[in-house]
């Protein structure tokens, strides 16, 4: 019986051009990274009976073509640049240009063993909206830093006005984003589940919903790894290195780390206890917060998986009363 082979292509994305190659085929294509160019690309892929396409994340320039390919029922694998570089190093591939990169991505796509389902297309505009809110927050921090080093009262007033204006804009945008999410019943229910966890404020809940659509379908280890909060060993022979976090989704990790401080000092009794226990064991402040951020995400993942709102553990007196 003949073995069926999935024809795989790779796309190297540029701001203006797309270079396309097929694994095991010397024929290549270059098109404009525009709606018209995407039409030419689709026809070329169909003519060559391509079923799976790999594309490297490239600062958002890949998003339009990815959406169009998925809309036309192609299987699309979006690679992180580090994945493609690692594949090139493994095969001792040192030469680099757009055509070579396209062929490399095609080979990388053919080597993929597990294909993850495409993300919910409804979340893409929400992700862009959330990025806007996060960037406004970054601008506020910039102005606050300038305000701290400024001694001129007139210039101080300018920075304060900018901070107030941006803070108001951030509130308006967050309210609009939440309203847009709540137009979808299933997303609204998931948001309420996340928001019910002590310490997961509304901005954090939105960030988890949008940045981790897999929430509730992962193991605790997988959730921590995707958020970049999983501790990794750094041992070799008799040398035992410090465990450290690495990789993951940067903006999601930042949102969880930001939430960990108030959560572990005020809002979540279990995280407060965890932080105190780690500090008593001699852990430094930052490592304690990372552990609390990881535990907060695990709580959220569990709540969404169970489909029930978060409930704090009853106080010891209540436990004694019930067991007496």
Short mmCIF file of N, CA and C in Angstrom, two decimals, residues 125-206:
data_model
loop_
_atom_site.label_atom_id
_atom_site.label_comp_id
_atom_site.label_asym_id
_atom_site.label_seq_id
_atom_site.Cartn_x
_atom_site.Cartn_y
_atom_site.Cartn_z
N UNK A 125 -8.06 39.95 17.20
CA UNK A 125 -8.27 41.39 17.43
C UNK A 125 -8.20 41.77 18.90
N UNK A 126 -8.60 40.85 19.78
CA UNK A 126 -8.49 41.12 21.21
C UNK A 126 -7.03 41.23 21.63
N UNK A 127 -6.18 40.40 21.04
CA UNK A 127 -4.75 40.44 21.36
C UNK A 127 -4.13 41.77 20.95
N UNK A 128 -4.51 42.26 19.78
CA UNK A 128 -3.99 43.55 19.33
C UNK A 128 -4.48 44.68 20.23
N UNK A 129 -5.75 44.61 20.65
CA UNK A 129 -6.30 45.62 21.55
C UNK A 129 -5.59 45.57 22.90
N UNK A 130 -5.33 44.36 23.40
CA UNK A 130 -4.63 44.21 24.67
C UNK A 130 -3.20 44.74 24.58
N UNK A 131 -2.55 44.50 23.44
CA UNK A 131 -1.20 45.03 23.25
C UNK A 131 -1.20 46.56 23.33
N UNK A 132 -2.22 47.18 22.74
CA UNK A 132 -2.35 48.64 22.84
C UNK A 132 -2.41 49.08 24.29
N UNK A 133 -3.23 48.41 25.10
CA UNK A 133 -3.36 48.77 26.51
C UNK A 133 -2.03 48.58 27.24
N UNK A 134 -1.34 47.49 26.95
CA UNK A 134 -0.05 47.23 27.59
C UNK A 134 0.99 48.27 27.17
N UNK A 135 0.97 48.68 25.92
CA UNK A 135 1.91 49.70 25.46
C UNK A 135 1.62 51.05 26.09
N UNK A 136 0.35 51.36 26.33
CA UNK A 136 0.01 52.59 27.06
C UNK A 136 0.60 52.52 28.47
N UNK A 137 0.49 51.36 29.10
CA UNK A 137 1.10 51.18 30.42
C UNK A 137 2.60 51.38 30.40
N UNK A 138 3.25 50.90 29.35
CA UNK A 138 4.70 51.10 29.22
C UNK A 138 5.03 52.57 29.06
N UNK A 139 4.20 53.31 28.32
CA UNK A 139 4.42 54.75 28.17
C UNK A 139 4.24 55.48 29.50
N UNK A 140 3.28 55.03 30.30
CA UNK A 140 3.06 55.65 31.61
C UNK A 140 4.29 55.47 32.49
N UNK A 141 4.87 54.26 32.46
CA UNK A 141 6.09 54.02 33.25
C UNK A 141 7.23 54.92 32.78
N UNK A 142 7.33 55.13 31.48
CA UNK A 142 8.37 56.00 30.92
C UNK A 142 8.21 57.42 31.44
N UNK A 143 6.98 57.93 31.41
CA UNK A 143 6.74 59.30 31.89
C UNK A 143 6.96 59.40 33.40
N UNK A 144 6.63 58.36 34.14
CA UNK A 144 6.87 58.37 35.59
C UNK A 144 8.37 58.43 35.89
N UNK A 145 9.16 57.71 35.11
CA UNK A 145 10.62 57.77 35.28
C UNK A 145 11.15 59.16 34.99
N UNK A 146 10.62 59.80 33.95
CA UNK A 146 11.04 61.16 33.64
C UNK A 146 10.63 62.13 34.74
N UNK A 147 9.45 61.90 35.30
CA UNK A 147 8.96 62.77 36.38
C UNK A 147 9.86 62.68 37.60
N UNK A 148 10.36 61.49 37.91
CA UNK A 148 11.21 61.29 39.09
C UNK A 148 12.52 62.07 38.99
N UNK A 149 13.04 62.21 37.79
CA UNK A 149 14.34 62.89 37.62
C UNK A 149 14.20 64.36 37.23
N UNK A 150 12.96 64.83 37.14
CA UNK A 150 12.73 66.21 36.72
C UNK A 150 12.60 67.13 37.93
N UNK A 151 13.22 68.31 37.86
CA UNK A 151 13.16 69.27 38.97
C UNK A 151 12.42 70.55 38.58
N UNK A 152 12.12 70.72 37.33
CA UNK A 152 11.43 71.92 36.86
C UNK A 152 9.92 71.75 37.07
N UNK A 153 9.28 72.61 37.88
CA UNK A 153 7.84 72.49 38.16
C UNK A 153 6.98 72.51 36.90
N UNK A 154 7.34 73.32 35.91
CA UNK A 154 6.55 73.40 34.69
C UNK A 154 6.61 72.08 33.92
N UNK A 155 7.81 71.50 33.82
CA UNK A 155 7.96 70.23 33.10
C UNK A 155 7.30 69.10 33.88
N UNK A 156 7.38 69.17 35.21
CA UNK A 156 6.70 68.17 36.04
C UNK A 156 5.21 68.15 35.75
N UNK A 157 4.65 69.34 35.59
CA UNK A 157 3.22 69.45 35.28
C UNK A 157 2.90 68.80 33.94
N UNK A 158 3.80 68.98 32.96
CA UNK A 158 3.60 68.36 31.64
C UNK A 158 3.55 66.84 31.77
N UNK A 159 4.52 66.26 32.50
CA UNK A 159 4.56 64.80 32.66
C UNK A 159 3.34 64.30 33.42
N UNK A 160 2.92 65.01 34.45
CA UNK A 160 1.76 64.59 35.23
C UNK A 160 0.49 64.59 34.36
N UNK A 161 0.36 65.59 33.52
CA UNK A 161 -0.80 65.66 32.63
C UNK A 161 -0.79 64.50 31.63
N UNK A 162 0.40 64.17 31.12
CA UNK A 162 0.51 63.05 30.19
C UNK A 162 0.18 61.73 30.87
N UNK A 163 0.65 61.57 32.11
CA UNK A 163 0.35 60.35 32.86
C UNK A 163 -1.14 60.21 33.10
N UNK A 164 -1.78 61.31 33.49
CA UNK A 164 -3.23 61.27 33.74
C UNK A 164 -4.01 60.97 32.46
N UNK A 165 -3.58 61.58 31.35
CA UNK A 165 -4.25 61.37 30.07
C UNK A 165 -4.13 59.91 29.64
N UNK A 166 -2.92 59.35 29.75
CA UNK A 166 -2.72 57.97 29.34
C UNK A 166 -3.43 56.98 30.26
N UNK A 167 -3.45 57.29 31.56
CA UNK A 167 -4.14 56.40 32.51
C UNK A 167 -5.64 56.36 32.19
N UNK A 168 -6.20 57.51 31.85
CA UNK A 168 -7.62 57.56 31.47
C UNK A 168 -7.85 56.77 30.19
N UNK A 169 -6.97 56.92 29.23
CA UNK A 169 -7.09 56.17 27.97
C UNK A 169 -7.01 54.68 28.22
N UNK A 170 -6.10 54.25 29.11
CA UNK A 170 -5.96 52.82 29.42
C UNK A 170 -7.25 52.28 30.03
N UNK A 171 -7.87 53.03 30.93
CA UNK A 171 -9.13 52.59 31.54
C UNK A 171 -10.24 52.47 30.50
N UNK A 172 -10.31 53.45 29.62
CA UNK A 172 -11.34 53.43 28.56
C UNK A 172 -11.14 52.22 27.65
N UNK A 173 -9.89 51.97 27.26
CA UNK A 173 -9.60 50.87 26.34
C UNK A 173 -9.86 49.51 27.00
N UNK A 174 -9.52 49.38 28.28
CA UNK A 174 -9.77 48.13 28.98
C UNK A 174 -11.28 47.86 29.08
N UNK A 175 -12.04 48.91 29.39
CA UNK A 175 -13.49 48.76 29.46
C UNK A 175 -14.06 48.33 28.11
N UNK A 176 -13.56 48.92 27.03
CA UNK A 176 -14.03 48.57 25.68
C UNK A 176 -13.65 47.13 25.33
N UNK A 177 -12.45 46.71 25.71
CA UNK A 177 -12.01 45.35 25.42
C UNK A 177 -12.86 44.33 26.16
N UNK A 178 -13.12 44.59 27.43
CA UNK A 178 -13.95 43.67 28.22
C UNK A 178 -15.35 43.58 27.63
N UNK A 179 -15.90 44.72 27.20
CA UNK A 179 -17.23 44.73 26.59
C UNK A 179 -17.25 43.90 25.31
N UNK A 180 -16.19 44.00 24.51
CA UNK A 180 -16.10 43.22 23.28
C UNK A 180 -16.01 41.72 23.58
N UNK A 181 -15.24 41.37 24.61
CA UNK A 181 -15.13 39.96 25.01
C UNK A 181 -16.48 39.42 25.47
N UNK A 182 -17.21 40.22 26.21
CA UNK A 182 -18.49 39.77 26.78
C UNK A 182 -19.59 39.62 25.73
N UNK A 183 -19.33 40.04 24.52
CA UNK A 183 -20.29 39.78 23.44
C UNK A 183 -20.31 38.30 23.06
N UNK A 184 -19.29 37.56 23.49
CA UNK A 184 -19.21 36.12 23.23
C UNK A 184 -19.46 35.38 24.55
N UNK A 185 -20.53 34.66 24.62
CA UNK A 185 -20.96 34.06 25.89
C UNK A 185 -19.90 33.14 26.49
N UNK A 186 -19.29 32.28 25.67
CA UNK A 186 -18.30 31.34 26.19
C UNK A 186 -17.06 32.05 26.71
N UNK A 187 -16.62 33.09 26.01
CA UNK A 187 -15.46 33.85 26.46
C UNK A 187 -15.78 34.61 27.75
N UNK A 188 -17.01 35.15 27.84
CA UNK A 188 -17.42 35.87 29.05
C UNK A 188 -17.42 34.93 30.25
N UNK A 189 -17.90 33.71 30.07
CA UNK A 189 -17.91 32.74 31.17
C UNK A 189 -16.49 32.38 31.60
N UNK A 190 -15.61 32.21 30.62
CA UNK A 190 -14.22 31.89 30.95
C UNK A 190 -13.54 33.05 31.67
N UNK A 191 -13.82 34.27 31.22
CA UNK A 191 -13.26 35.45 31.87
C UNK A 191 -13.72 35.53 33.33
N UNK A 192 -15.00 35.24 33.59
CA UNK A 192 -15.52 35.29 34.96
C UNK A 192 -14.84 34.24 35.84
N UNK A 193 -14.58 33.07 35.29
CA UNK A 193 -13.88 32.03 36.04
C UNK A 193 -12.48 32.48 36.43
N UNK A 194 -11.76 33.05 35.47
CA UNK A 194 -10.39 33.51 35.73
C UNK A 194 -10.40 34.64 36.76
N UNK A 195 -11.32 35.58 36.58
CA UNK A 195 -11.40 36.77 37.44
C UNK A 195 -11.79 36.40 38.87
N UNK A 196 -12.42 35.24 39.05
CA UNK A 196 -12.85 34.84 40.40
C UNK A 196 -11.69 34.45 41.29
N UNK A 197 -10.54 34.13 40.70
CA UNK A 197 -9.38 33.71 41.49
C UNK A 197 -8.80 34.91 42.23
N UNK A 198 -8.62 34.78 43.52
CA UNK A 198 -8.08 35.87 44.33
C UNK A 198 -6.71 36.29 43.83
N UNK A 199 -6.55 37.58 43.54
CA UNK A 199 -5.28 38.10 43.04
C UNK A 199 -5.24 38.28 41.55
N UNK A 200 -6.19 37.67 40.83
CA UNK A 200 -6.25 37.84 39.37
C UNK A 200 -7.19 39.01 39.08
N UNK A 201 -6.66 40.21 39.06
CA UNK A 201 -7.47 41.38 38.76
C UNK A 201 -7.96 41.34 37.32
N UNK A 202 -8.81 42.29 36.98
CA UNK A 202 -9.40 42.27 35.64
C UNK A 202 -8.35 42.36 34.54
N UNK A 203 -7.34 43.25 34.61
CA UNK A 203 -6.32 43.27 33.56
C UNK A 203 -5.59 41.93 33.43
N UNK A 204 -5.29 41.31 34.58
CA UNK A 204 -4.62 40.01 34.55
C UNK A 204 -5.52 38.94 33.96
N UNK A 205 -6.80 38.94 34.34
CA UNK A 205 -7.74 37.95 33.82
C UNK A 205 -7.88 38.07 32.31
N UNK A 206 -7.95 39.30 31.81
CA UNK A 206 -8.04 39.51 30.36
C UNK A 206 -6.77 39.01 29.68
#
